[in-house]
Amino acid sequence: MPDPPAGADDDARRVWSDLKTVVDALGAAGQSDVPAFRNLVRLQLLLTQTYAASPVDADLVLRIQARVDRLMAEFGLTPASRTRLAALRTPEAESALSRLFN
């Protein structure tokens, strides 16, 4: 994955960098996956903003979360989807996952 796009705000850069670290370590994506990855970052940011809203729109949160979950699975970022990625068995990938999820 490339670095965050120019003009991205701090929150977008943080989410992009966090997810990029794990996706790169897993070897789960290539250059052709950048548009889908960009959508994942946008949805993750939207989900965070929706949770922060007062009052929280639970229906909207569930709809966004479902989309985030589907895209995360595409990049090997869920437990079930990682079982199909042989690259996960590398120490670099395991370390990156530990930093992100712990």
PDB file of C-alpha atoms in Angstrom:
ATOM      1  CA  MET A   1       0.000   0.000   0.000  1.00  0.00           C
ATOM      2  CA  PRO A   2       1.215   3.513  -0.673  1.00  0.00           C
ATOM      3  CA  ASP A   3       1.498   6.165   2.007  1.00  0.00           C
ATOM      4  CA  PRO A   4      -1.625   8.175   2.893  1.00  0.00           C
ATOM      5  CA  PRO A   5      -2.745  10.485   0.105  1.00  0.00           C
ATOM      6  CA  ALA A   6      -1.614  14.103   0.091  1.00  0.00           C
ATOM      7  CA  GLY A   7      -4.154  16.339   1.748  1.00  0.00           C
ATOM      8  CA  ALA A   8      -5.433  13.674   4.156  1.00  0.00           C
ATOM      9  CA  ASP A   9      -6.183  15.020   7.616  1.00  0.00           C
ATOM     10  CA  ASP A  10      -4.463  13.692  10.742  1.00  0.00           C
ATOM     11  CA  ASP A  11      -7.211  11.185  11.564  1.00  0.00           C
ATOM     12  CA  ALA A  12      -7.226   9.785   8.039  1.00  0.00           C
ATOM     13  CA  ARG A  13      -3.420   9.539   8.012  1.00  0.00           C
ATOM     14  CA  ARG A  14      -3.459   7.678  11.351  1.00  0.00           C
ATOM     15  CA  VAL A  15      -6.111   5.160  10.247  1.00  0.00           C
ATOM     16  CA  TRP A  16      -4.413   4.699   6.860  1.00  0.00           C
ATOM     17  CA  SER A  17      -1.017   4.117   8.475  1.00  0.00           C
ATOM     18  CA  ASP A  18      -2.352   1.723  11.122  1.00  0.00           C
ATOM     19  CA  LEU A  19      -4.205  -0.409   8.585  1.00  0.00           C
ATOM     20  CA  LYS A  20      -1.396  -0.187   6.007  1.00  0.00           C
ATOM     21  CA  THR A  21       1.112  -1.597   8.501  1.00  0.00           C
ATOM     22  CA  VAL A  22      -0.915  -4.749   8.995  1.00  0.00           C
ATOM     23  CA  VAL A  23      -2.028  -5.165   5.368  1.00  0.00           C
ATOM     24  CA  ASP A  24       1.557  -4.778   4.163  1.00  0.00           C
ATOM     25  CA  ALA A  25       2.849  -7.253   6.743  1.00  0.00           C
ATOM     26  CA  LEU A  26       0.204  -9.766   5.708  1.00  0.00           C
ATOM     27  CA  GLY A  27       1.014  -9.331   2.041  1.00  0.00           C
ATOM     28  CA  ALA A  28      -2.734  -9.192   1.521  1.00  0.00           C
ATOM     29  CA  ALA A  29      -2.938  -6.376  -1.040  1.00  0.00           C
ATOM     30  CA  GLY A  30      -1.286  -4.872  -4.045  1.00  0.00           C
ATOM     31  CA  GLN A  31      -1.405  -1.635  -5.990  1.00  0.00           C
ATOM     32  CA  SER A  32      -4.677  -2.611  -7.660  1.00  0.00           C
ATOM     33  CA  ASP A  33      -6.309  -2.774  -4.214  1.00  0.00           C
ATOM     34  CA  VAL A  34      -5.698   0.892  -3.352  1.00  0.00           C
ATOM     35  CA  PRO A  35      -9.258   2.042  -4.239  1.00  0.00           C
ATOM     36  CA  ALA A  36     -10.801  -0.616  -1.980  1.00  0.00           C
ATOM     37  CA  PHE A  37      -8.302   0.208   0.768  1.00  0.00           C
ATOM     38  CA  ARG A  38      -9.193   3.905   0.446  1.00  0.00           C
ATOM     39  CA  ASN A  39     -12.859   2.950   0.938  1.00  0.00           C
ATOM     40  CA  LEU A  40     -11.962   0.933   4.025  1.00  0.00           C
ATOM     41  CA  VAL A  41     -10.157   3.920   5.535  1.00  0.00           C
ATOM     42  CA  ARG A  42     -13.069   6.251   4.743  1.00  0.00           C
ATOM     43  CA  LEU A  43     -15.604   3.864   6.247  1.00  0.00           C
ATOM     44  CA  GLN A  44     -13.486   3.337   9.366  1.00  0.00           C
ATOM     45  CA  LEU A  45     -13.289   7.115   9.834  1.00  0.00           C
ATOM     46  CA  LEU A  46     -17.045   7.459   9.282  1.00  0.00           C
ATOM     47  CA  LEU A  47     -17.674   4.723  11.828  1.00  0.00           C
ATOM     48  CA  THR A  48     -15.508   6.500  14.390  1.00  0.00           C
ATOM     49  CA  GLN A  49     -17.330   9.787  13.767  1.00  0.00           C
ATOM     50  CA  THR A  50     -20.718   8.096  13.999  1.00  0.00           C
ATOM     51  CA  TYR A  51     -19.821   6.537  17.352  1.00  0.00           C
ATOM     52  CA  ALA A  52     -18.721   9.969  18.592  1.00  0.00           C
ATOM     53  CA  ALA A  53     -21.994  11.656  17.612  1.00  0.00           C
ATOM     54  CA  SER A  54     -24.512  12.433  20.280  1.00  0.00           C
ATOM     55  CA  PRO A  55     -26.911  10.756  20.243  1.00  0.00           C
ATOM     56  CA  VAL A  56     -25.426   7.701  18.549  1.00  0.00           C
ATOM     57  CA  ASP A  57     -27.502   6.469  15.606  1.00  0.00           C
ATOM     58  CA  ALA A  58     -27.335   2.739  16.326  1.00  0.00           C
ATOM     59  CA  ASP A  59     -28.865   1.744  12.987  1.00  0.00           C
ATOM     60  CA  LEU A  60     -26.291   3.787  11.078  1.00  0.00           C
ATOM     61  CA  VAL A  61     -23.467   2.346  13.193  1.00  0.00           C
ATOM     62  CA  LEU A  62     -24.589  -1.204  12.385  1.00  0.00           C
ATOM     63  CA  ARG A  63     -24.803  -0.487   8.642  1.00  0.00           C
ATOM     64  CA  ILE A  64     -21.355   1.108   8.534  1.00  0.00           C
ATOM     65  CA  GLN A  65     -19.860  -1.633  10.724  1.00  0.00           C
ATOM     66  CA  ALA A  66     -21.158  -4.305   8.347  1.00  0.00           C
ATOM     67  CA  ARG A  67     -19.416  -2.606   5.425  1.00  0.00           C
ATOM     68  CA  VAL A  68     -16.201  -2.149   7.403  1.00  0.00           C
ATOM     69  CA  ASP A  69     -16.265  -5.813   8.409  1.00  0.00           C
ATOM     70  CA  ARG A  70     -16.684  -6.945   4.791  1.00  0.00           C
ATOM     71  CA  LEU A  71     -13.772  -4.822   3.593  1.00  0.00           C
ATOM     72  CA  MET A  72     -11.591  -5.878   6.530  1.00  0.00           C
ATOM     73  CA  ALA A  73     -12.182  -9.489   5.566  1.00  0.00           C
ATOM     74  CA  GLU A  74     -11.076  -8.726   2.006  1.00  0.00           C
ATOM     75  CA  PHE A  75      -7.727  -7.521   3.352  1.00  0.00           C
ATOM     76  CA  GLY A  76      -7.249 -10.368   5.835  1.00  0.00           C
ATOM     77  CA  LEU A  77      -8.010  -8.204   8.867  1.00  0.00           C
ATOM     78  CA  THR A  78     -10.467 -10.565  10.548  1.00  0.00           C
ATOM     79  CA  PRO A  79      -9.619 -13.827  12.330  1.00  0.00           C
ATOM     80  CA  ALA A  80     -11.510 -15.976   9.822  1.00  0.00           C
ATOM     81  CA  SER A  81     -10.026 -14.272   6.784  1.00  0.00           C
ATOM     82  CA  ARG A  82      -6.468 -14.574   8.102  1.00  0.00           C
ATOM     83  CA  THR A  83      -6.635 -18.347   8.085  1.00  0.00           C
ATOM     84  CA  ARG A  84      -6.357 -18.249   4.302  1.00  0.00           C
ATOM     85  CA  LEU A  85      -3.271 -16.024   4.284  1.00  0.00           C
ATOM     86  CA  ALA A  86      -0.037 -17.974   4.469  1.00  0.00           C
ATOM     87  CA  ALA A  87       1.874 -14.692   4.866  1.00  0.00           C
ATOM     88  CA  LEU A  88       0.464 -14.353   8.381  1.00  0.00           C
ATOM     89  CA  ARG A  89       2.938 -16.920   9.605  1.00  0.00           C
ATOM     90  CA  THR A  90       5.818 -14.464   9.248  1.00  0.00           C
ATOM     91  CA  PRO A  91       7.150 -12.811  12.415  1.00  0.00           C
ATOM     92  CA  GLU A  92       6.679  -9.356  10.836  1.00  0.00           C
ATOM     93  CA  ALA A  93       2.974  -9.951  10.247  1.00  0.00           C
ATOM     94  CA  GLU A  94       2.392 -11.336  13.725  1.00  0.00           C
ATOM     95  CA  SER A  95       4.204  -8.377  15.280  1.00  0.00           C
ATOM     96  CA  ALA A  96       2.190  -5.865  13.219  1.00  0.00           C
ATOM     97  CA  LEU A  97      -1.080  -7.546  14.230  1.00  0.00           C
ATOM     98  CA  SER A  98      -0.090  -7.483  17.878  1.00  0.00           C
ATOM     99  CA  ARG A  99       0.644  -3.756  17.735  1.00  0.00           C
ATOM    100  CA  LEU A 100      -2.662  -2.969  16.010  1.00  0.00           C
ATOM    101  CA  PHE A 101      -5.015  -5.173  18.007  1.00  0.00           C
ATOM    102  CA  ASN A 102      -3.402  -5.187  21.446  1.00  0.00           C
TER     103      ASN A 102
END
